[in-house]
Amino acid sequence: MPRRDDLHTIAVIGSGPIVIGQACEFDYSGTQACQVLREEGYRVVLVNSNPATIMTDPATADATYVEPLELGVLTDIFERERPDALLPTLGGQTALNLTMELVRAGVTERLGIEVIGARPSAIETAENRELFKAAMADIGLGVPESGFAHDVDEAVEIARQIGWPIVVRPSFILGGAGTGIASDEATFRRLAREGLAASPIHEILVERSIAGWKEFELEVMRDRADNCVVVCAIENFDPMGVHTGDSITVAPAQTLSDPEYQAMRDDAFAVLRRVGVETGGSNVQFAVNPRTGERLVIEMNPRVSRSSALASKATGFPIAKIAARLAVGYTLDEIPNDITRRTPASFEPVIDYVVTKIPRWAFEKLPGASSRLGTRMQSVGEVMAIGRTFGESLQKAIRSLEQGRIGFAAGPNREFAAVGEDELWERCVVPTPERLYALHEALWRGVRAAEIAERTGIDPWFVDRLAEIVTTEHELHATGIDALDDRSWRRVRQLGFSDQQIGAITATSSDEVTRRRRGVAPVTYKTVDTCGAEFAASTPYHYATTEDETEVSTSERDR
């Protein structure tokens, strides 16, 4: 399908000030969308209240309004600019909520503004918990047992029928605002009041808790011709009960069998079609019972999300750019991939590496705040690392946090070495920013991986990978650097051990480690090309690893 020529001016709403749960990833997405729309010949009107972002640079849009993101202000701007269409899916939850306010106030209908990317009915279905539950029932997909309430007493009655523990989930919220898990009525009443206050429509979902289940996210795209693709399958290291923005996440999903993945893929496409997301990217979240394999749909975001930004970088698939083009009429098979320039966007990304995301918190700036992680997002940023194995990407990500740690394997300076057994188990079981390092101590002391998996709810596959790193650390500590032959050097490096880390474990200077390692395990560079090296990449980017050959091509350009 060709681009739409009946549209001339398109409005884009930004995400406003950076807050927890909605930060610079939406500026990244919205800026790309504005650039693409201008390349396609459309006049772009941008409204964003945040002057401290590249999105409000004068070169990003044809008309930029740095004004409060409020219904009255937007109405005045749209009456002045008279856009033909409004693209709401690239400005986070702020843009979606404001779009629905404009629709309910009759502004879009009065001014003849078409909402593109996701119709208002689709936004309403996805964001209204009651409508979403009914939509999932229509297509035969399971959701946790739940009920809907608009006041506290109604919520308490539903909770008593379901039984404790209970999750509170407000409608039309971001970053888990107003959510929580209650195990008794007093806690539940407090959470219900907070949830009702957080919801713009004063509605909460009272839901059976499935804390401890495995959590997965699928980044999916759809076009007007009903072509659907999975951009990336993401698995949470932390089980359900921790907001996905506060979870360590891994791409691609590591513990799904192919039949399980294909079934989840089909379910995600069914969700998109039933909700009615006509074009663009969406995020569908699933929970899987680790004992029975039962799969439930948790929620979906009918917009570019935090996970979309991660998936874009992890795969090289520019979700925001493609979503903008889909919104103005193109189909996936008509849009070339930015990196290969030979494959269309309908070609699902294939990655031959592992990506690990670790959130970054700032509890040191919030005296008195609890560092316990739950359903309300508290992280202020995140790091992402790429490696050939989970161990390599995890250890690189830990170093990228720039918190003074040299990796998961810490050498002689173990953080929890002096902690007693009971306290250590509490640190392992209770999710906090430090839990990963408490797990290291437990494994160092010889606790079986199976026991850790059972007591924490973390999938055994992940715990086994952590145990592999700790076992290697023990070996290095016991034998020293002299015992490393060529094969051992490669294995250690491919598990993510840096030269500094090996030096700390073996009481050797990092310079000496580097000198002895270079001849047998040199640093090489592999390619992020979206296609697992099936096609040549025109504009790839690279990550460092230890392999037999490098994939960086020679060039005469300055680099």
mmCIF file of N, CA, C and O in Angstrom, residues 149-191:
data_model
loop_
_atom_site.group_PDB
_atom_site.id
_atom_site.type_symbol
_atom_site.label_atom_id
_atom_site.label_comp_id
_atom_site.label_asym_id
_atom_site.label_seq_id
_atom_site.Cartn_x
_atom_site.Cartn_y
_atom_site.Cartn_z
ATOM 1 N N ALA A 149 -13.452 -2.889 40.363
ATOM 2 C CA ALA A 149 -14.064 -2.099 41.419
ATOM 3 C C ALA A 149 -13.855 -0.617 41.164
ATOM 4 O O ALA A 149 -12.865 -0.209 40.554
ATOM 5 N N HIS A 150 -14.810 0.174 41.669
ATOM 6 C CA HIS A 150 -14.725 1.620 41.554
ATOM 7 C C HIS A 150 -14.779 2.305 42.920
ATOM 8 O O HIS A 150 -14.815 3.531 43.010
ATOM 9 N N ASP A 151 -14.811 1.487 43.982
ATOM 10 C CA ASP A 151 -14.656 2.015 45.332
ATOM 11 C C ASP A 151 -14.040 0.930 46.208
ATOM 12 O O ASP A 151 -13.977 -0.242 45.821
ATOM 13 N N VAL A 152 -13.592 1.306 47.395
ATOM 14 C CA VAL A 152 -12.825 0.391 48.241
ATOM 15 C C VAL A 152 -13.672 -0.777 48.731
ATOM 16 O O VAL A 152 -13.230 -1.935 48.721
ATOM 17 N N ASP A 153 -14.885 -0.521 49.160
ATOM 18 C CA ASP A 153 -15.723 -1.604 49.680
ATOM 19 C C ASP A 153 -16.020 -2.640 48.609
ATOM 20 O O ASP A 153 -16.021 -3.853 48.881
ATOM 21 N N GLU A 154 -16.284 -2.190 47.404
ATOM 22 C CA GLU A 154 -16.514 -3.118 46.292
ATOM 23 C C GLU A 154 -15.263 -3.954 46.038
ATOM 24 O O GLU A 154 -15.344 -5.169 45.789
ATOM 25 N N ALA A 155 -14.096 -3.317 46.122
ATOM 26 C CA ALA A 155 -12.835 -4.019 45.906
ATOM 27 C C ALA A 155 -12.612 -5.081 46.979
ATOM 28 O O ALA A 155 -12.167 -6.206 46.687
ATOM 29 N N VAL A 156 -12.910 -4.747 48.247
ATOM 30 C CA VAL A 156 -12.716 -5.697 49.348
ATOM 31 C C VAL A 156 -13.602 -6.926 49.155
ATOM 32 O O VAL A 156 -13.171 -8.068 49.386
ATOM 33 N N GLU A 157 -14.827 -6.736 48.727
ATOM 34 C CA GLU A 157 -15.731 -7.858 48.507
ATOM 35 C C GLU A 157 -15.191 -8.808 47.438
ATOM 36 O O GLU A 157 -15.238 -10.030 47.589
ATOM 37 N N ILE A 158 -14.650 -8.247 46.365
ATOM 38 C CA ILE A 158 -14.065 -9.074 45.300
ATOM 39 C C ILE A 158 -12.847 -9.824 45.821
ATOM 40 O O ILE A 158 -12.674 -11.021 45.548
ATOM 41 N N ALA A 159 -12.009 -9.143 46.595
ATOM 42 C CA ALA A 159 -10.796 -9.769 47.134
ATOM 43 C C ALA A 159 -11.145 -10.946 48.034
ATOM 44 O O ALA A 159 -10.491 -11.995 47.996
ATOM 45 N N ARG A 160 -12.181 -10.806 48.847
ATOM 46 C CA ARG A 160 -12.574 -11.899 49.737
ATOM 47 C C ARG A 160 -13.023 -13.124 48.943
ATOM 48 O O ARG A 160 -12.784 -14.265 49.348
ATOM 49 N N GLN A 161 -13.667 -12.894 47.809
ATOM 50 C CA GLN A 161 -14.133 -14.007 46.979
ATOM 51 C C GLN A 161 -12.967 -14.734 46.312
ATOM 52 O O GLN A 161 -12.984 -15.959 46.177
ATOM 53 N N ILE A 162 -11.950 -13.962 45.893
ATOM 54 C CA ILE A 162 -10.807 -14.562 45.191
ATOM 55 C C ILE A 162 -9.861 -15.232 46.177
ATOM 56 O O ILE A 162 -9.378 -16.343 45.946
ATOM 57 N N GLY A 163 -9.568 -14.566 47.286
ATOM 58 C CA GLY A 163 -8.630 -15.090 48.283
ATOM 59 C C GLY A 163 -7.265 -14.456 48.161
ATOM 60 O O GLY A 163 -6.839 -14.049 47.089
ATOM 61 N N TRP A 164 -6.554 -14.366 49.295
ATOM 62 C CA TRP A 164 -5.252 -13.720 49.335
ATOM 63 C C TRP A 164 -4.174 -14.656 48.807
ATOM 64 O O TRP A 164 -4.317 -15.865 48.900
ATOM 65 N N PRO A 165 -3.055 -14.129 48.291
ATOM 66 C CA PRO A 165 -2.718 -12.711 48.075
ATOM 67 C C PRO A 165 -3.418 -12.144 46.830
ATOM 68 O O PRO A 165 -3.785 -12.899 45.927
ATOM 69 N N ILE A 166 -3.555 -10.827 46.819
ATOM 70 C CA ILE A 166 -4.288 -10.122 45.766
ATOM 71 C C ILE A 166 -3.412 -9.017 45.178
ATOM 72 O O ILE A 166 -2.686 -8.334 45.898
ATOM 73 N N VAL A 167 -3.511 -8.839 43.863
ATOM 74 C CA VAL A 167 -2.823 -7.740 43.179
ATOM 75 C C VAL A 167 -3.832 -6.662 42.820
ATOM 76 O O VAL A 167 -4.927 -6.968 42.334
ATOM 77 N N VAL A 168 -3.462 -5.420 43.045
ATOM 78 C CA VAL A 168 -4.275 -4.272 42.633
ATOM 79 C C VAL A 168 -3.636 -3.654 41.392
ATOM 80 O O VAL A 168 -2.435 -3.337 41.398
ATOM 81 N N ARG A 169 -4.431 -3.502 40.311
ATOM 82 C CA ARG A 169 -3.922 -2.922 39.064
ATOM 83 C C ARG A 169 -4.891 -1.839 38.572
ATOM 84 O O ARG A 169 -5.979 -2.147 38.089
ATOM 85 N N PRO A 170 -4.530 -0.556 38.673
ATOM 86 C CA PRO A 170 -5.396 0.510 38.150
ATOM 87 C C PRO A 170 -5.415 0.517 36.619
ATOM 88 O O PRO A 170 -4.462 0.075 35.973
ATOM 89 N N SER A 171 -6.479 1.037 36.034
ATOM 90 C CA SER A 171 -6.571 1.217 34.587
ATOM 91 C C SER A 171 -5.877 2.514 34.177
ATOM 92 O O SER A 171 -5.848 3.489 34.935
ATOM 93 N N PHE A 172 -5.311 2.520 32.963
ATOM 94 C CA PHE A 172 -4.690 3.708 32.359
ATOM 95 C C PHE A 172 -3.565 4.285 33.218
ATOM 96 O O PHE A 172 -3.533 5.473 33.522
ATOM 97 N N ILE A 173 -2.626 3.429 33.621
ATOM 98 C CA ILE A 173 -1.501 3.919 34.427
ATOM 99 C C ILE A 173 -0.187 3.512 33.783
ATOM 100 O O ILE A 173 -0.152 2.741 32.828
ATOM 101 N N LEU A 174 0.896 4.057 34.329
ATOM 102 C CA LEU A 174 2.232 3.831 33.779
ATOM 103 C C LEU A 174 3.190 3.431 34.890
ATOM 104 O O LEU A 174 3.095 3.931 36.003
ATOM 105 N N GLY A 175 4.116 2.513 34.573
ATOM 106 C CA GLY A 175 5.175 2.177 35.505
ATOM 107 C C GLY A 175 4.694 1.526 36.788
ATOM 108 O O GLY A 175 5.369 1.578 37.811
ATOM 109 N N GLY A 176 3.499 0.916 36.739
ATOM 110 C CA GLY A 176 2.988 0.252 37.929
ATOM 111 C C GLY A 176 2.476 1.192 38.992
ATOM 112 O O GLY A 176 2.296 0.793 40.152
ATOM 113 N N ALA A 177 2.212 2.467 38.642
ATOM 114 C CA ALA A 177 1.703 3.425 39.627
ATOM 115 C C ALA A 177 0.390 2.914 40.213
ATOM 116 O O ALA A 177 -0.515 2.506 39.499
ATOM 117 N N GLY A 178 0.291 2.936 41.535
ATOM 118 C CA GLY A 178 -0.935 2.526 42.196
ATOM 119 C C GLY A 178 -1.124 1.033 42.327
ATOM 120 O O GLY A 178 -2.145 0.584 42.850
ATOM 121 N N THR A 179 -0.156 0.237 41.858
ATOM 122 C CA THR A 179 -0.289 -1.212 41.952
ATOM 123 C C THR A 179 0.329 -1.715 43.248
ATOM 124 O O THR A 179 1.067 -0.997 43.927
ATOM 125 N N GLY A 180 0.067 -2.971 43.553
ATOM 126 C CA GLY A 180 0.666 -3.574 44.737
ATOM 127 C C GLY A 180 0.079 -4.939 45.000
ATOM 128 O O GLY A 180 -0.934 -5.325 44.414
ATOM 129 N N ILE A 181 0.748 -5.702 45.871
ATOM 130 C CA ILE A 181 0.287 -7.029 46.270
ATOM 131 C C ILE A 181 -0.050 -6.993 47.751
ATOM 132 O O ILE A 181 0.760 -6.553 48.569
ATOM 133 N N ALA A 182 -1.254 -7.453 48.094
ATOM 134 C CA ALA A 182 -1.702 -7.450 49.481
ATOM 135 C C ALA A 182 -1.971 -8.872 49.946
ATOM 136 O O ALA A 182 -2.561 -9.674 49.212
ATOM 137 N N SER A 183 -1.547 -9.180 51.185
ATOM 138 C CA SER A 183 -1.794 -10.496 51.778
ATOM 139 C C SER A 183 -2.794 -10.423 52.929
ATOM 140 O O SER A 183 -3.081 -11.442 53.557
ATOM 141 N N ASP A 184 -3.309 -9.230 53.208
ATOM 142 C CA ASP A 184 -4.309 -9.079 54.263
ATOM 143 C C ASP A 184 -5.199 -7.897 53.918
ATOM 144 O O ASP A 184 -4.871 -7.066 53.061
ATOM 145 N N GLU A 185 -6.326 -7.802 54.613
ATOM 146 C CA GLU A 185 -7.329 -6.801 54.245
ATOM 147 C C GLU A 185 -6.863 -5.375 54.526
ATOM 148 O O GLU A 185 -7.149 -4.456 53.747
ATOM 149 N N ALA A 186 -6.152 -5.157 55.606
ATOM 150 C CA ALA A 186 -5.709 -3.796 55.932
ATOM 151 C C ALA A 186 -4.787 -3.256 54.845
ATOM 152 O O ALA A 186 -4.947 -2.115 54.386
ATOM 153 N N THR A 187 -3.814 -4.081 54.428
ATOM 154 C CA THR A 187 -2.913 -3.665 53.345
ATOM 155 C C THR A 187 -3.686 -3.459 52.062
ATOM 156 O O THR A 187 -3.446 -2.504 51.312
ATOM 157 N N PHE A 188 -4.639 -4.348 51.813
ATOM 158 C CA PHE A 188 -5.411 -4.260 50.575
ATOM 159 C C PHE A 188 -6.217 -2.960 50.525
ATOM 160 O O PHE A 188 -6.301 -2.312 49.478
ATOM 161 N N ARG A 189 -6.833 -2.574 51.622
ATOM 162 C CA ARG A 189 -7.637 -1.340 51.618
ATOM 163 C C ARG A 189 -6.761 -0.131 51.262
ATOM 164 O O ARG A 189 -7.180 0.750 50.508
ATOM 165 N N ARG A 190 -5.541 -0.105 51.823
ATOM 166 C CA ARG A 190 -4.630 1.005 51.506
ATOM 167 C C ARG A 190 -4.275 1.001 50.023
ATOM 168 O O ARG A 190 -4.326 2.048 49.360
ATOM 169 N N LEU A 191 -3.929 -0.171 49.494
ATOM 170 C CA LEU A 191 -3.565 -0.259 48.074
ATOM 171 C C LEU A 191 -4.751 0.073 47.175
ATOM 172 O O LEU A 191 -4.581 0.696 46.124
#
